[in-house]
Tab-separated table of C-alpha atoms in Angstrom:
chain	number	residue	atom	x	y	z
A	88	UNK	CA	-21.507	62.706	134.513
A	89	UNK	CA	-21.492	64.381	138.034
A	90	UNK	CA	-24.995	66.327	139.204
A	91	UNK	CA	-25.042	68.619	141.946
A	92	UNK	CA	-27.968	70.837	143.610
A	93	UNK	CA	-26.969	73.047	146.668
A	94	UNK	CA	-29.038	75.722	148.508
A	95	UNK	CA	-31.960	76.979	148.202
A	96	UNK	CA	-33.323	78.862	145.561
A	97	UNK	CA	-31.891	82.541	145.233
A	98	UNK	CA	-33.677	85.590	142.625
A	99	UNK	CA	-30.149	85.384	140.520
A	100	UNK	CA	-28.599	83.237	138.095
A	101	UNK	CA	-25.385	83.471	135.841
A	102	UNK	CA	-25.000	81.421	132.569
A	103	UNK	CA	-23.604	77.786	132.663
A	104	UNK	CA	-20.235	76.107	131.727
A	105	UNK	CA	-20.127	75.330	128.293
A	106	UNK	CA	-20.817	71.775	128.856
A	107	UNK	CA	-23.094	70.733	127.126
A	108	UNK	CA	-54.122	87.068	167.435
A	109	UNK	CA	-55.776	89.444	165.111
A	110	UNK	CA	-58.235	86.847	163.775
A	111	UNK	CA	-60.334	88.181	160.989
A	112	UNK	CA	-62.875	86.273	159.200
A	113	UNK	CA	-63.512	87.386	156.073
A	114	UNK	CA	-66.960	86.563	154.661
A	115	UNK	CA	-68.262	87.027	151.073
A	116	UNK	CA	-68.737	91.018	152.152
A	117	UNK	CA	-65.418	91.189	153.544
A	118	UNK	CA	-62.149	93.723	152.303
A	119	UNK	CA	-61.443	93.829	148.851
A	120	UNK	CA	-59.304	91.790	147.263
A	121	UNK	CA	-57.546	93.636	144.176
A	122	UNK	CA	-56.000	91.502	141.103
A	123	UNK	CA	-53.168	94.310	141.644
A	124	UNK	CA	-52.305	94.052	145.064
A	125	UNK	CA	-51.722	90.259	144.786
A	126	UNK	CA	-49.441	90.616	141.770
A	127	UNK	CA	-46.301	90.858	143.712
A	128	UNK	CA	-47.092	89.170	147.450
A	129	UNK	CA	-44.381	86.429	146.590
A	130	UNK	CA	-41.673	88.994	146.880
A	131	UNK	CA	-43.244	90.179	150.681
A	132	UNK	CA	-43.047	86.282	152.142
A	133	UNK	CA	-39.456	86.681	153.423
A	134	UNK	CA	-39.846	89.925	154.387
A	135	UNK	CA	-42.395	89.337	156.883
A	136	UNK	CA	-43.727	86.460	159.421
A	137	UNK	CA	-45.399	83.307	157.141
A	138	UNK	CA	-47.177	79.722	158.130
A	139	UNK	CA	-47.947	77.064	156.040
A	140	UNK	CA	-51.535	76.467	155.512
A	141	UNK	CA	-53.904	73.413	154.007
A	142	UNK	CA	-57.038	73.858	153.646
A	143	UNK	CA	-60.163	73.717	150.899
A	144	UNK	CA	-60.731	76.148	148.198
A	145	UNK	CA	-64.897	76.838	148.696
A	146	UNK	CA	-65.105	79.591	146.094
A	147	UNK	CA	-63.014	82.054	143.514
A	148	UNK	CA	-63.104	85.226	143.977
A	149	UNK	CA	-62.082	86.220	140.012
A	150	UNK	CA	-63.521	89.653	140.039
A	151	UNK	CA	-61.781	90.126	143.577
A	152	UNK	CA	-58.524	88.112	143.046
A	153	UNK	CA	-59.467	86.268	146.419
A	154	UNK	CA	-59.595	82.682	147.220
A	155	UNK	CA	-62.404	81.842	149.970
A	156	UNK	CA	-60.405	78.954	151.669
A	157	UNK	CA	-61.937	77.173	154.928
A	158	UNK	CA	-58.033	76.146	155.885
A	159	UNK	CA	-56.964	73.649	159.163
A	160	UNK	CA	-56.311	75.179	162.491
A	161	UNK	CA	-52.183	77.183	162.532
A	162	UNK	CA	-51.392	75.171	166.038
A	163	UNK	CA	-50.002	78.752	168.215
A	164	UNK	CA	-51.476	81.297	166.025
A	165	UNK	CA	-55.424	80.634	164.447
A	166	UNK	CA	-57.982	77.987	164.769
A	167	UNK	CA	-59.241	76.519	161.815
A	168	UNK	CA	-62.308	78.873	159.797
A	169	UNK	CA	-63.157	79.950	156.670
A	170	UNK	CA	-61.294	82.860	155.130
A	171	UNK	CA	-60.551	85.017	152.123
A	172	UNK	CA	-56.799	85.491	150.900
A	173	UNK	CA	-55.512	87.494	148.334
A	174	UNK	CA	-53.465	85.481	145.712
A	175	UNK	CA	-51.288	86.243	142.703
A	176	UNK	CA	-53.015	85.427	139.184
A	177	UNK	CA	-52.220	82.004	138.069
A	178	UNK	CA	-52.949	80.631	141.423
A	179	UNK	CA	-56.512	82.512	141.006
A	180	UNK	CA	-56.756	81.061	138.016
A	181	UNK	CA	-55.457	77.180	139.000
A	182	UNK	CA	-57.904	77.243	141.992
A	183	UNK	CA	-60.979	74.959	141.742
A	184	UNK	CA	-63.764	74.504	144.399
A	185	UNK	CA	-63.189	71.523	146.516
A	186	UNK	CA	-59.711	71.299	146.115
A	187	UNK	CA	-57.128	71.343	148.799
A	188	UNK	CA	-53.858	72.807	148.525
A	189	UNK	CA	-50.795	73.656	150.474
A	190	UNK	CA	-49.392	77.135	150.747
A	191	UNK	CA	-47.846	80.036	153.154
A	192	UNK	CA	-49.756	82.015	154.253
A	193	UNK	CA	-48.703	86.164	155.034
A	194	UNK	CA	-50.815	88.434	156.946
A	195	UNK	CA	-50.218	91.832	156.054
A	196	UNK	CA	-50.514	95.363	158.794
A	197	UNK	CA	-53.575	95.955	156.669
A	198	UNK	CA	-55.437	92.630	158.200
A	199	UNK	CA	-55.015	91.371	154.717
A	200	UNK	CA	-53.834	87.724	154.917
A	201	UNK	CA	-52.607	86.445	151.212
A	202	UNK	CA	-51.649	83.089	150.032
A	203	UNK	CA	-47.973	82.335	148.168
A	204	UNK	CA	-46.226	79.203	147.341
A	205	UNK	CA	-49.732	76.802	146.513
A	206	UNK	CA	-49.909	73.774	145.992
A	207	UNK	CA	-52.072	71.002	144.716
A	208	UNK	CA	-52.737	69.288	148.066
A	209	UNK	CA	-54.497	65.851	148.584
A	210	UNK	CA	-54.801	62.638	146.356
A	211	UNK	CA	-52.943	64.632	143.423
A	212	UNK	CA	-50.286	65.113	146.187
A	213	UNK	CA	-49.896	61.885	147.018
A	214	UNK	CA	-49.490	60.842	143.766
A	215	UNK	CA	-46.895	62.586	143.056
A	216	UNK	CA	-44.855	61.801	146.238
A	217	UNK	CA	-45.259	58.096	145.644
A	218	UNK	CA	-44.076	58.654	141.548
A	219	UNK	CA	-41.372	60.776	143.120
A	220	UNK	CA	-40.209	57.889	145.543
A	221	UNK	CA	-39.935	55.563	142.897
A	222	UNK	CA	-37.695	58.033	141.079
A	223	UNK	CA	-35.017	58.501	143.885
A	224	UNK	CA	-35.251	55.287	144.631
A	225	UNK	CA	-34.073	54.473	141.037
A	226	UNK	CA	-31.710	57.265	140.671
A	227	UNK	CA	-30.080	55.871	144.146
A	228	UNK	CA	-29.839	52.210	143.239
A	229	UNK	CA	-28.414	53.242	139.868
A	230	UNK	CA	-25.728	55.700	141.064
A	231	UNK	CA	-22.836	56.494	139.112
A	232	UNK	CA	-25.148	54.728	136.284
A	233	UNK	CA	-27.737	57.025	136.551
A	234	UNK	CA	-27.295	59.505	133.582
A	235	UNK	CA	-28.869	58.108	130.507
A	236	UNK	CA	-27.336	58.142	127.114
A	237	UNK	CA	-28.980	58.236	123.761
A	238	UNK	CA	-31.199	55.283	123.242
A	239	UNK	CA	-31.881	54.722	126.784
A	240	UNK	CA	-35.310	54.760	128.545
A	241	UNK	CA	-36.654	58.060	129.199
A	242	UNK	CA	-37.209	57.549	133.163
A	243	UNK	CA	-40.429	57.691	134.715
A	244	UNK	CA	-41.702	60.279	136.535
A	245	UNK	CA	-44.751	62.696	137.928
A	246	UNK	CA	-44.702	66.008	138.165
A	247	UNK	CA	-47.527	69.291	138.427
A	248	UNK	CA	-48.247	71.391	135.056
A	249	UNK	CA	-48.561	74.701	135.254
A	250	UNK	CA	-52.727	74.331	135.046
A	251	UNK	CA	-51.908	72.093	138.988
A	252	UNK	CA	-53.082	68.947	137.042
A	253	UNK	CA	-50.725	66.010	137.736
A	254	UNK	CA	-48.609	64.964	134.524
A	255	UNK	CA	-46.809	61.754	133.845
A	256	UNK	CA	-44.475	60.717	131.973
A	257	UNK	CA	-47.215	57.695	130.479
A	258	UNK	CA	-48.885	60.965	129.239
A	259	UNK	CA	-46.694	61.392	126.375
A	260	UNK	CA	-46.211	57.778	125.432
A	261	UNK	CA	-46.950	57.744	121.617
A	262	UNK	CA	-45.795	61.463	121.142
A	263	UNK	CA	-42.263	63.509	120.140
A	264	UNK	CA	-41.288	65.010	123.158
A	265	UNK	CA	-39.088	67.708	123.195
A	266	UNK	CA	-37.610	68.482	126.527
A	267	UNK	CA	-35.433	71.086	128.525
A	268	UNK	CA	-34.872	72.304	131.936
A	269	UNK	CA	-35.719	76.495	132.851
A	270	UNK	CA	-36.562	78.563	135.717
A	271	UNK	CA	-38.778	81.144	135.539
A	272	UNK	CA	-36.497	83.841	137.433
A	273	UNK	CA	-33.641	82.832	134.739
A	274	UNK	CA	-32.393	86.438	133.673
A	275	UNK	CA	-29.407	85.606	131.284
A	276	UNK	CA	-31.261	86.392	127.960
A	277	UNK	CA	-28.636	83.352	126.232
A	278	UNK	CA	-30.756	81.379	128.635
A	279	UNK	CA	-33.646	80.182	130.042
A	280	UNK	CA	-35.289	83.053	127.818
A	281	UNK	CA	-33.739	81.630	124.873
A	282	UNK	CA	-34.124	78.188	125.318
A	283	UNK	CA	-38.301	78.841	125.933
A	284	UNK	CA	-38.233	81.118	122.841
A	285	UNK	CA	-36.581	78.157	120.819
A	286	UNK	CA	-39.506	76.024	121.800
A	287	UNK	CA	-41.698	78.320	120.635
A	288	UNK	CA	-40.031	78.460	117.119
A	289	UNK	CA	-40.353	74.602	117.070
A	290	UNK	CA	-44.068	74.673	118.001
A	291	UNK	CA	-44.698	77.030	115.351
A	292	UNK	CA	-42.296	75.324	112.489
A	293	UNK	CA	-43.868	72.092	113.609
A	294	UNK	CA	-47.390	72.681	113.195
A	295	UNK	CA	-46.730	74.428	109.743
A	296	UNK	CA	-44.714	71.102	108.763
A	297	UNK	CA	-47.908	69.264	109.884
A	298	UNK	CA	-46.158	67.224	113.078
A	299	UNK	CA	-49.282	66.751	115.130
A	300	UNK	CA	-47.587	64.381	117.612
A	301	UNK	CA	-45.375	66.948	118.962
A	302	UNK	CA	-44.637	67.834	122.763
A	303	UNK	CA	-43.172	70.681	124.640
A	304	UNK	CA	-41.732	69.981	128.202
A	305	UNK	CA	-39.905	72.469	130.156
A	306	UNK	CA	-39.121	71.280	133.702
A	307	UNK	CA	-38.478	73.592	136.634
A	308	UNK	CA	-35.072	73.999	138.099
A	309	UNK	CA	-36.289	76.058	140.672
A	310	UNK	CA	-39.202	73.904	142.060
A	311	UNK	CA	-39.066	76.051	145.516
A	312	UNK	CA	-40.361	79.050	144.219
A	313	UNK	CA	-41.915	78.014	140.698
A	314	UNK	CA	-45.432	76.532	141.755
A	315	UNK	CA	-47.752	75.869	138.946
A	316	UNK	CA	-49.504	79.332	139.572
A	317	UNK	CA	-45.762	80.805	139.171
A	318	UNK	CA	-45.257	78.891	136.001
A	319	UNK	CA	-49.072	79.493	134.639
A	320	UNK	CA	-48.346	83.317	134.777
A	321	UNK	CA	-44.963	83.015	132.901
A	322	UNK	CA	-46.596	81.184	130.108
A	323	UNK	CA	-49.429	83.654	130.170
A	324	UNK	CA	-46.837	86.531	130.406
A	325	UNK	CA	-44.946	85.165	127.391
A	326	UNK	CA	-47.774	84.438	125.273
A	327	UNK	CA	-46.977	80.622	125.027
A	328	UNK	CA	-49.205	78.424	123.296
A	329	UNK	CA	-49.904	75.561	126.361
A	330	UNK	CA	-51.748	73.364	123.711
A	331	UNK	CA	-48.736	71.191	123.404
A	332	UNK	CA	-45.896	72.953	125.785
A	333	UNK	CA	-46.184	72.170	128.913
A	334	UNK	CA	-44.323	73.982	132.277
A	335	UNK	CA	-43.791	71.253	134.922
A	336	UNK	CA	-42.749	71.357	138.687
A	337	UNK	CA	-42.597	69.473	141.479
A	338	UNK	CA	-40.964	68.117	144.880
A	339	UNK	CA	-37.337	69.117	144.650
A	340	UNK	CA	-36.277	65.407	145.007
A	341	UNK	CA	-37.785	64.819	141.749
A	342	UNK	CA	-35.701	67.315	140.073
A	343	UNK	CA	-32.849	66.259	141.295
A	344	UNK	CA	-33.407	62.780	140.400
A	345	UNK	CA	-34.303	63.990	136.955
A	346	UNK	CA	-30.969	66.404	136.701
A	347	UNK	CA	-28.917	63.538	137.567
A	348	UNK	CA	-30.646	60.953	134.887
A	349	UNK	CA	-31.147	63.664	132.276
A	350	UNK	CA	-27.453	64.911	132.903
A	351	UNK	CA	-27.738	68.476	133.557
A	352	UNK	CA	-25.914	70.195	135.837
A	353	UNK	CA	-27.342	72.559	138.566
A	354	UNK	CA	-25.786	74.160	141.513
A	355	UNK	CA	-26.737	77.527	143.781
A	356	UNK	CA	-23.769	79.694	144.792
A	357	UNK	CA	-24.926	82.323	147.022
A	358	UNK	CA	-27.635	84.328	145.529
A	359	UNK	CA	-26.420	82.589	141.930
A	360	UNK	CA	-27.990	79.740	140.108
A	361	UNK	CA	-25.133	77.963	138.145
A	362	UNK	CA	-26.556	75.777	135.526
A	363	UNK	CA	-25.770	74.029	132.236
A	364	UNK	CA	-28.682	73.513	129.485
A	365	UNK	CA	-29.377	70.279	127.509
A	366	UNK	CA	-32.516	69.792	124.891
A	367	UNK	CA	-33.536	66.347	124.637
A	368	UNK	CA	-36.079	64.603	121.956
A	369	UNK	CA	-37.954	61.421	123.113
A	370	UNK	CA	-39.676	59.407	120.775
A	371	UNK	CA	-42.840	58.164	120.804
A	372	UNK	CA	-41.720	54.478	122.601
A	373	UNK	CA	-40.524	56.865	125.371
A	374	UNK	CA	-36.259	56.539	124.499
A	375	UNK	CA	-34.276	59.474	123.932
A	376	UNK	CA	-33.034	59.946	120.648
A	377	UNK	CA	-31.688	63.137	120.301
A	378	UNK	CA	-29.561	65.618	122.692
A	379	UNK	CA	-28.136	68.713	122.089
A	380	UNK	CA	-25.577	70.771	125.223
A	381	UNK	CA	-25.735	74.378	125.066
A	382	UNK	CA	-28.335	77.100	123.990
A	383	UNK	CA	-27.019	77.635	120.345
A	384	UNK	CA	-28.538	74.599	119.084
A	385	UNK	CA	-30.672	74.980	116.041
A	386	UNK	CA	-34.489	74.802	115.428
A	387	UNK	CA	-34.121	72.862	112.178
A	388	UNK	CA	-31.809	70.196	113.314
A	389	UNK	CA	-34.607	69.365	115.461
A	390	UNK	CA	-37.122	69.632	112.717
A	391	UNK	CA	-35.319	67.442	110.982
A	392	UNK	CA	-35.295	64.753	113.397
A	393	UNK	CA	-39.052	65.183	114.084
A	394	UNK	CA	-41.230	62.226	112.495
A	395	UNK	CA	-44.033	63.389	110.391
């Protein structure tokens, strides 16, 4: 099976083939930071001038929707200090003092300067990239041979949840996974949207049914813009139960590498996202053994083949 990822991410997608230097620093007393203004900044970041950041989270602002962040020098444009950003909601709510992240950074006319596009920064980082290099190694070496059928090895990986912790795929050794691949802008109802509402029937059917071993797993096709704050808010948005679904992300190697061993099919075209949709079911020794192509299939098939 062929896998192909072009482009960057665009706001669109359609459904698949049926196949299967004004330097301000802000203390404590500074401006305002409003939980509304931050809800939309991600939509401002290509409309205006950005720079990546890194810095450390020192405090959260929660009643402000402000992160204080004492972030590195921007070499040409601000020397390193302590600062207060707006940010959008589940990044507010990800943030933890003493961690460093990653983000761009947008000033604003208003000398507002707000945060999009965080991420966990640091040892979780690095964790990540070196799972992640493993992965395209492996998908490289293996080719042609990459996709893997039924009764094959799950393949290893490490990603971010929506919550910014680090996930791998050791966590759900000894668990039913059921897994699928969304993006959060998705707006084909037959979808994404359908494919998370399917999980949710499963997670409810499942607990009633008294499966206690069961995992959720929906992995980002659209790493570049869904960060686990992005992700966070969807669930929250949604009303998903996160006790056992998890929302993952991560460097867009990794989801290629796990498109092409998973065997789903992604490709921008222009401002479209062209995808196909598969469900898999991993058992608890890690091997897939179920798949379904398509968004019609059913929530009791699945049942069925969970192990109470």
């Amino acid at each position: 099976m062929r896998f192909v990822v072009m482009g960057k991410p665009r706001l669109a997608a359609i459904p698949s083939l049926q196949a299967g230097a004004l330097l301000v620093m802000v203390l404590m007393a500074g401006p305002a930071c409003r939980r509304e203004e931050a809800r939309s900044v991600s939509s401002v970041a290509a409309k205006t001038e950005s720079y990546a950041i890194t810095g450390e989270v020192i405090d959260v602002a929660l009643e402000k929707g402000c992160l204080i962040v004492r972030h590195d020098a921007i070499p040409g444009y601000m020397p390193a200090m302590t600062m207060e950003f707006l940010v959008e909601p589940g990044d507010l709510q990800n943030a933890r003092r003493g961690s460093r992240i990653s983000a761009t950074m947008i000033p604003s006319e208003t000398g507002d300067f707000r945060l999009v596009k965080i991420w966990p920064a640091g040892e979780p980082a690095a964790v990540v990239r070196r799972k992640t290099q493993d992965l395209v190694d492996e998908t490289t070496r293996l080719g042609g041979d990459a996709y893997r059928e039924v009764g094959a090895p799950a393949p290893a990986f490490a990603l971010f949840r929506q919550d910014g912790e680090v996930v791998t795929s050791d966590r759900f050794r000894g668990r039913q996974v059921m897994l699928n691949f969304i993006f959060t802008r998705c707006p084909v109802a037959t979808m994404c949207p359908a494919a998370v509402a399917r999980f949710q029937q499963v997670q409810q059917k499942a607990r009633a049914s008294g499966v206690d071993n069961l995992e959720l797993v929906s992995i980002s096709l659209d790493p570049l813009h869904d960060t686990p704050g992005v992700l966070r808010e969807y669930a929250r948005s949604r009303m998903i139960d996160t006790s056992n679904y998890s929302f993952l992300t991560g460097p867009d190697a990794a989801i290629r590498a796990l498109l092409a061993q998973f065997g789903v099919l992604a490709e921008f075209q222009g401002d479209l996202l062209n995808h196909t949709l598969a469900t898999l079911l991993i058992d608890e020794t890690g091997k897939i053994a179920w798949r379904a192509d398509g968004s019609s299939w059913s929530v009791d098939e699945f049942l069925s083949r969970l192990k109470h």
